[in-house]
């Protein structure tokens, strides 16, 4: 088991890599779980004791009674979603009182952000989750945002919401030619009602993290390729979903993370939801097969995910961007019935070979994958719990990934259930030290 005092788990693709299950599993060894970017656009699925739980806003670690959860300052908090998730936890018998804290610097997602998200999507959208995430960050950086600490001064809060609603109403009518029915008083009252319910959790979260003497797990949401700076811009989310988001998302200096262990989670193939470049996308039967076997439908929106072969150029880029120490490969079992498995080892654009992930959207749009074809293992890896149960060709596949991206694959997930995983360090990487 990994026993580093600080562990960072990041998505190494376009999100939906299966981080929820991994974080849930590894939280057993940690006592503080921190989410630090994004908001309820995330959908972290955990299957435990036969129950399926999808957490959007809360850190997944909160499901363990010994873990304290933190919603740090880089997140945008939808109070309605917070209320729904906490009510749902209560109903399932998970008590969270005294072990959940929310940063007073976190910005709040209001109904007018969700309205704007919908309007932006209607006019040349990128396929967002419609959770108001982009507009909430937009307001934050335009210095029109409202933070949880602003809820203390109710009079000021009313006037801030009023100003924002007037601004959004103007946008709706003058730019989008739509009438808006936003009511600033009703919005403020409802937000205040929810805030009062959870006010005792709102605090200086950076301080809790920096003064914590025990172990800390940082839970990244979305994935590196959706990072607002490093991803496939403009088809990205509006936060730094790579390791770049750690420092501003927690309010702690990069030095704080210098002794952390960075693990990336990637599927054995690739998926993405929403629009944007996806060089290895399979539009025909093979893509449908991956979607059917992998159950590739969005956990937040239910949208069918686009599916394709593993893009090692993008994965190697994610390893570099995040300085990953190792990888966890999920959904290996989805490839069990494929006779041949392709991996993208370079791109080709108008006769030129490209070995690194390009920044340019128009170049990426024209990139064709250069594949290497590996033989499938055509046997069952589902539920495998020990490396000795892996077919040799599945091990070859993993070795191919490691050699290409330059870091070890230390764990495989072989099914959706909590217990369906195995560690690889003993068999493939004797030399890798985890403590
Ligand atoms: P937003 O984050 O809702 O603004 O959506 C921006 C892009 O990120 C869209 O392509 C979404 O589908 C994608 N996205 C956002 N959150 C997730 C996630 O948790 N998993 C996968 N894709 C996501």
XYZ file of C-alpha atoms and ligand atoms in Angstrom:
458
model
C 0.000 0.000 0.000
C 1.105 3.544 -0.681
C 1.919 5.275 2.567
C 3.131 8.692 1.553
C 1.940 11.401 3.912
C 0.666 13.501 1.014
C -0.867 11.858 -1.989
C -2.265 13.629 -5.036
C -4.650 11.752 -7.319
C -5.180 13.327 -10.727
C -7.066 12.478 -13.896
C -4.518 11.873 -16.649
C -6.977 12.009 -19.566
C -10.239 13.891 -20.278
C -11.911 13.065 -16.945
C -14.014 10.013 -16.035
C -10.875 7.892 -15.558
C -12.342 6.165 -12.515
C -10.782 8.417 -9.884
C -13.773 8.001 -7.562
C -13.138 4.337 -6.955
C -9.379 4.817 -6.581
C -9.737 7.689 -4.131
C -12.305 5.733 -2.161
C -9.923 2.795 -1.966
C -6.842 4.791 -1.010
C -8.696 6.983 1.503
C -8.494 4.101 3.923
C -4.902 5.154 4.579
C -5.518 8.900 4.827
C -7.249 11.072 7.373
C -7.773 14.313 5.445
C -9.352 14.350 1.951
C -9.210 17.596 -0.007
C -11.025 18.662 -3.140
C -9.567 21.887 -4.483
C -10.905 22.708 -7.982
C -14.058 22.423 -10.064
C -17.467 21.940 -8.566
C -20.522 19.822 -9.151
C -19.453 19.172 -12.758
C -17.495 16.210 -11.358
C -19.146 12.834 -10.888
C -17.130 10.470 -8.746
C -18.750 7.064 -8.707
C -18.151 4.659 -5.863
C -19.652 1.199 -5.543
C -19.488 -0.071 -1.990
C -21.490 -2.759 -0.186
C -23.660 -3.163 -3.291
C -24.655 0.530 -3.294
C -23.735 2.955 -6.047
C -22.954 6.483 -4.907
C -22.091 9.413 -7.132
C -20.480 12.400 -5.451
C -20.313 15.657 -7.376
C -19.135 18.216 -4.870
C -17.982 16.420 -1.749
C -14.572 14.817 -1.473
C -14.964 11.077 -2.012
C -12.926 10.381 1.112
C -15.836 11.609 3.253
C -17.457 8.180 2.810
C -14.937 6.845 5.337
C -15.853 7.714 8.898
C -12.230 8.352 9.941
C -11.677 10.919 7.154
C -12.153 14.687 7.442
C -13.228 16.251 4.154
C -12.258 19.666 2.848
C -13.869 21.721 0.103
C -10.984 24.083 -0.533
C -10.930 27.618 -1.876
C -10.391 26.743 -5.544
C -13.778 25.054 -5.784
C -17.015 26.713 -6.839
C -19.754 25.617 -4.484
C -23.370 25.126 -5.493
C -25.200 25.272 -2.157
C -28.194 23.365 -3.540
C -25.957 20.476 -4.619
C -24.154 20.582 -1.282
C -27.489 20.311 0.478
C -28.650 17.447 -1.767
C -25.454 15.464 -1.302
C -25.353 15.899 2.450
C -29.041 15.007 2.764
C -28.388 11.938 0.651
C -25.468 10.910 2.866
C -27.634 11.285 5.962
C -30.283 9.071 4.369
C -27.644 6.441 3.712
C -26.547 6.578 7.312
C -23.209 8.333 6.687
C -22.681 10.984 9.325
C -20.409 13.876 8.388
C -20.896 16.302 11.297
C -17.594 17.563 12.642
C -15.612 16.199 9.734
C -16.456 18.419 6.774
C -15.063 21.928 6.283
C -15.588 24.421 3.487
C -13.275 27.287 2.640
C -14.616 30.750 3.348
C -12.769 31.855 0.198
C -14.661 29.436 -2.087
C -16.941 31.095 -4.629
C -20.617 30.237 -4.787
C -22.455 29.040 -7.904
C -25.754 30.913 -8.216
C -28.781 30.186 -10.442
C -27.724 33.035 -12.739
C -24.455 31.190 -13.462
C -26.433 28.137 -14.527
C -28.658 30.280 -16.711
C -25.599 31.788 -18.394
C -24.040 28.336 -18.855
C -27.206 27.293 -20.721
C -27.218 30.425 -22.867
C -23.521 30.140 -23.753
C -24.099 26.503 -24.677
C -27.023 27.435 -26.903
C -24.862 29.897 -28.785
C -21.714 28.084 -29.938
C -21.309 25.809 -26.922
C -18.575 23.322 -26.088
C -20.771 20.688 -24.414
C -20.481 21.664 -20.753
C -22.217 19.881 -17.883
C -24.533 22.954 -17.524
C -23.669 23.198 -13.818
C -22.742 26.888 -14.048
C -19.044 26.164 -13.568
C -17.601 28.312 -16.375
C -19.726 31.378 -15.527
C -18.943 31.034 -11.798
C -15.197 31.128 -12.547
C -15.825 33.881 -15.078
C -17.420 36.017 -12.363
C -14.593 35.159 -9.976
C -11.942 36.438 -12.367
C -14.040 39.432 -13.409
C -14.200 40.293 -9.667
C -17.955 39.960 -9.638
C -17.984 36.678 -7.750
C -19.486 36.081 -4.316
C -17.548 34.048 -1.771
C -18.870 32.212 1.252
C -17.208 34.817 3.464
C -19.515 37.410 1.868
C -22.552 35.696 3.418
C -21.730 37.122 6.849
C -22.785 40.610 5.800
C -26.345 39.960 4.648
C -27.070 43.501 3.532
C -24.010 43.509 1.306
C -24.905 40.055 -0.001
C -28.351 41.269 -1.113
C -26.811 44.140 -3.017
C -24.094 41.972 -4.616
C -26.681 39.467 -5.853
C -28.881 42.315 -7.055
C -26.016 43.821 -9.060
C -25.141 40.464 -10.607
C -28.734 39.653 -11.478
C -29.166 43.067 -13.112
C -26.011 42.409 -15.136
C -27.173 38.923 -16.192
C -30.658 40.219 -17.050
C -29.076 42.804 -19.305
C -26.953 40.151 -20.992
C -29.980 37.904 -21.446
C -32.106 40.578 -23.013
C -29.579 42.576 -25.003
C -27.202 39.841 -26.148
C -29.203 36.620 -26.091
C -32.639 38.193 -26.741
C -34.229 36.180 -23.948
C -36.357 37.369 -21.086
C -34.976 36.344 -17.697
C -37.134 35.667 -14.669
C -34.341 35.784 -12.088
C -35.488 37.198 -8.780
C -32.574 38.570 -6.745
C -34.446 38.533 -3.407
C -35.572 34.924 -3.824
C -32.063 33.858 -4.887
C -30.448 35.572 -1.905
C -32.978 34.226 0.564
C -32.630 30.659 -0.629
C -28.826 30.875 -0.664
C -28.837 32.349 2.827
C -31.163 29.611 4.069
C -28.744 26.961 2.836
C -25.689 28.861 4.039
C -27.118 29.111 7.560
C -27.624 25.362 7.595
C -23.940 24.701 6.868
C -22.375 27.899 8.203
C -20.602 26.065 11.034
C -18.499 24.230 8.421
C -17.299 27.399 6.687
C -13.811 28.280 7.836
C -10.194 28.976 6.860
C -9.651 25.643 5.114
C -6.067 26.436 4.032
C -5.126 26.617 7.666
C -6.663 23.234 8.446
C -4.684 21.685 5.608
C -1.390 23.391 6.414
C -1.599 22.607 10.129
C -2.719 19.019 9.667
C -0.201 16.685 11.226
C -1.538 13.468 9.683
C -1.868 12.220 6.133
C -3.594 14.095 3.298
C -5.129 12.916 0.055
C -5.743 15.571 -2.601
C -8.562 14.606 -4.942
C -8.290 16.089 -8.413
C -11.475 16.344 -10.463
C -11.894 16.220 -14.265
C -8.600 15.462 -16.017
C -5.365 16.993 -17.265
C -6.613 17.315 -20.838
C -9.537 19.422 -19.549
C -7.233 21.832 -17.675
C -8.026 25.427 -18.652
C -4.357 26.115 -19.465
C -2.849 22.740 -20.340
C -5.850 21.018 -21.943
C -7.498 21.147 -25.346
C -8.512 24.808 -25.044
C -11.241 26.041 -25.540
C -12.817 22.596 -25.053
C -11.827 22.452 -21.414
C -13.289 23.077 -18.002
C -12.709 26.438 -16.333
C -10.300 25.379 -13.590
C -6.767 23.983 -13.469
C -7.625 20.311 -13.315
C -3.990 19.219 -13.607
C -1.503 19.474 -10.729
C -1.256 23.177 -11.578
C -4.476 23.737 -9.626
C -3.119 22.428 -6.336
C -1.475 25.543 -5.045
C -4.117 28.156 -5.827
C -6.891 25.638 -5.179
C -5.749 25.044 -1.613
C -4.195 28.424 -0.900
C -0.858 26.802 -0.127
C 2.568 27.436 -1.597
C 3.924 24.962 -4.202
C 6.565 24.135 -1.559
C 3.860 22.466 0.497
C 3.523 19.786 -2.185
C 7.214 19.139 -2.747
C 7.139 15.941 -0.695
C 3.839 14.686 -2.132
C 3.433 11.591 -4.265
C 1.628 12.294 -7.561
C -0.459 9.535 -9.105
C -2.337 9.786 -12.375
C -5.402 7.720 -13.177
C -6.010 6.692 -16.791
C -8.334 4.271 -18.493
C -6.859 1.465 -20.588
C -8.482 3.276 -23.518
C -9.723 6.857 -23.920
C -13.066 8.602 -23.473
C -14.294 12.161 -23.449
C -17.681 13.835 -23.005
C -18.648 17.065 -24.681
C -17.030 18.561 -27.766
C -13.397 19.072 -28.687
C -10.439 17.366 -30.308
C -10.053 13.647 -29.679
C -7.486 12.198 -32.112
C -8.089 8.510 -31.310
C -11.893 8.656 -31.300
C -13.570 5.586 -32.848
C -16.837 6.469 -34.500
C -17.878 3.021 -35.727
C -18.464 -0.420 -34.252
C -15.282 -0.533 -32.153
C -16.229 2.723 -30.414
C -19.745 1.388 -29.751
C -18.249 -1.812 -28.365
C -16.016 0.116 -25.948
C -19.011 2.234 -24.864
C -21.255 -0.803 -24.340
C -18.758 -2.921 -22.426
C -17.337 0.029 -20.486
C -20.787 1.476 -19.658
C -19.505 4.791 -20.935
C -22.271 7.207 -20.057
C -21.622 10.419 -18.083
C -22.234 10.135 -14.342
C -23.226 13.805 -14.082
C -25.206 14.284 -17.293
C -25.913 10.736 -18.547
C -24.503 11.679 -21.967
C -22.913 8.862 -24.003
C -19.146 9.262 -23.829
C -17.034 9.370 -26.976
C -14.680 6.380 -26.971
C -11.360 5.565 -28.600
C -8.022 3.781 -28.278
C -5.448 4.754 -25.701
C -3.668 7.955 -26.716
C -0.148 7.566 -25.398
C 0.994 10.931 -26.743
C -1.628 12.627 -24.584
C -0.878 10.342 -21.635
C 2.866 11.022 -21.794
C 2.047 14.743 -21.912
C -0.111 14.347 -18.778
C 2.743 12.525 -17.009
C 5.014 15.461 -17.787
C 2.557 18.269 -16.966
C 1.790 16.741 -13.573
C 5.266 15.283 -12.807
C 3.523 12.005 -12.115
C 5.337 9.412 -10.044
C 3.157 6.608 -11.315
C -0.042 5.608 -13.045
C -3.119 3.641 -12.117
C -4.796 2.037 -15.126
C -8.528 1.434 -14.839
C -11.033 -0.605 -16.844
C -8.436 -3.010 -18.207
C -11.155 -5.677 -18.291
C -13.108 -3.678 -20.913
C -10.440 -4.712 -23.446
C -10.715 -8.438 -22.622
C -12.643 -9.366 -25.787
C -10.698 -7.318 -28.350
C -8.594 -9.399 -30.764
C -6.334 -6.473 -31.478
C -5.680 -3.410 -29.354
C -4.329 -0.221 -30.843
C -2.342 2.468 -29.072
C -1.555 5.882 -30.484
C 2.207 6.516 -30.407
C 2.361 9.721 -32.479
C 0.185 11.996 -34.591
C 0.440 12.703 -38.251
C -0.547 16.007 -39.789
C -0.221 16.686 -43.509
C 2.659 14.265 -43.882
C 4.503 15.405 -40.772
C 4.946 13.240 -37.684
C 4.185 14.908 -34.350
C 5.466 13.326 -31.144
C 4.333 15.862 -28.580
C 0.891 17.125 -27.658
C 0.244 20.360 -29.582
C -1.209 23.520 -28.044
C -2.872 24.615 -31.265
C -6.521 23.700 -31.553
C -6.546 23.806 -35.342
C -3.443 21.612 -35.565
C -4.898 19.107 -33.111
C -8.126 18.996 -35.094
C -6.142 17.882 -38.149
C -3.957 15.344 -36.328
C -4.441 11.713 -37.307
C -3.285 9.022 -34.893
C -0.296 6.838 -35.729
C -1.093 3.476 -34.212
C 0.839 0.496 -33.033
C -1.233 -2.665 -32.867
C -0.838 -5.090 -29.998
C -2.439 -8.539 -29.788
C -5.438 -8.785 -27.465
C -5.330 -11.292 -24.582
C -8.853 -12.652 -25.208
C -9.278 -13.874 -21.668
C -10.867 -12.652 -18.504
C -9.136 -10.048 -16.352
C -12.406 -8.943 -14.736
C -12.052 -8.913 -10.992
C -8.405 -10.080 -11.104
C -6.853 -9.400 -7.703
C -3.371 -10.713 -8.219
C -0.762 -10.052 -10.934
C -0.359 -13.810 -11.413
C -3.968 -13.894 -12.674
C -3.114 -11.558 -15.560
C -2.664 -13.019 -19.046
C 0.887 -12.393 -20.395
C -0.439 -10.190 -23.198
C -2.243 -7.962 -20.704
C 1.065 -7.584 -18.856
C 2.750 -6.751 -22.175
C 0.144 -4.059 -22.748
C 0.895 -2.507 -19.367
C 4.651 -2.708 -19.986
C 4.173 -0.999 -23.342
C 2.401 1.881 -21.585
C 5.110 2.164 -18.928
C 7.916 2.163 -21.460
C 6.236 4.810 -23.545
C 5.276 7.255 -20.803
C 8.312 6.620 -18.586
C 6.633 5.978 -15.240
C 5.462 2.751 -13.610
C 1.911 1.503 -13.632
C 1.512 0.595 -9.998
C -2.094 -0.475 -9.818
C -4.806 -1.860 -12.066
C -8.532 -1.600 -11.600
C -10.268 -4.640 -13.034
C -13.933 -3.890 -12.391
C -16.239 -1.304 -10.808
C -16.395 -2.824 -7.328
C -14.179 -1.612 -4.500
C -12.370 -4.960 -4.231
C -11.655 -5.339 -7.980
C -8.062 -4.089 -8.201
C -4.505 -5.264 -7.920
C -1.089 -3.809 -7.122
C 1.688 -4.333 -9.639
C 4.725 -3.113 -7.756
C 5.945 -6.517 -6.649
C 5.815 -8.128 -10.071
C 6.643 -5.431 -12.544
C 8.491 -2.830 -10.553
C 10.466 -4.322 -7.723
C 12.683 -1.275 -7.710
C 9.925 1.254 -7.084
C 9.782 2.461 -3.528
C 6.539 3.773 -2.113
C 7.501 5.052 1.240
P -17.893 22.319 -17.505
O -16.829 21.883 -16.576
O -19.267 21.903 -17.099
O -17.801 23.776 -17.848
O -17.653 21.559 -18.914
C -16.506 21.809 -19.730
C -16.023 20.511 -20.382
O -15.486 19.655 -19.374
C -17.125 19.707 -21.074
O -16.569 19.052 -22.198
C -17.519 18.680 -20.026
O -18.070 17.520 -20.603
C -16.160 18.407 -19.399
N -16.254 17.935 -18.003
C -16.514 18.676 -16.916
N -16.476 17.916 -15.807
C -16.182 16.680 -16.213
C -15.965 15.452 -15.525
O -16.029 15.356 -14.285
N -15.670 14.370 -16.303
C -15.544 14.466 -17.637
N -15.709 15.588 -18.324
C -16.030 16.688 -17.618
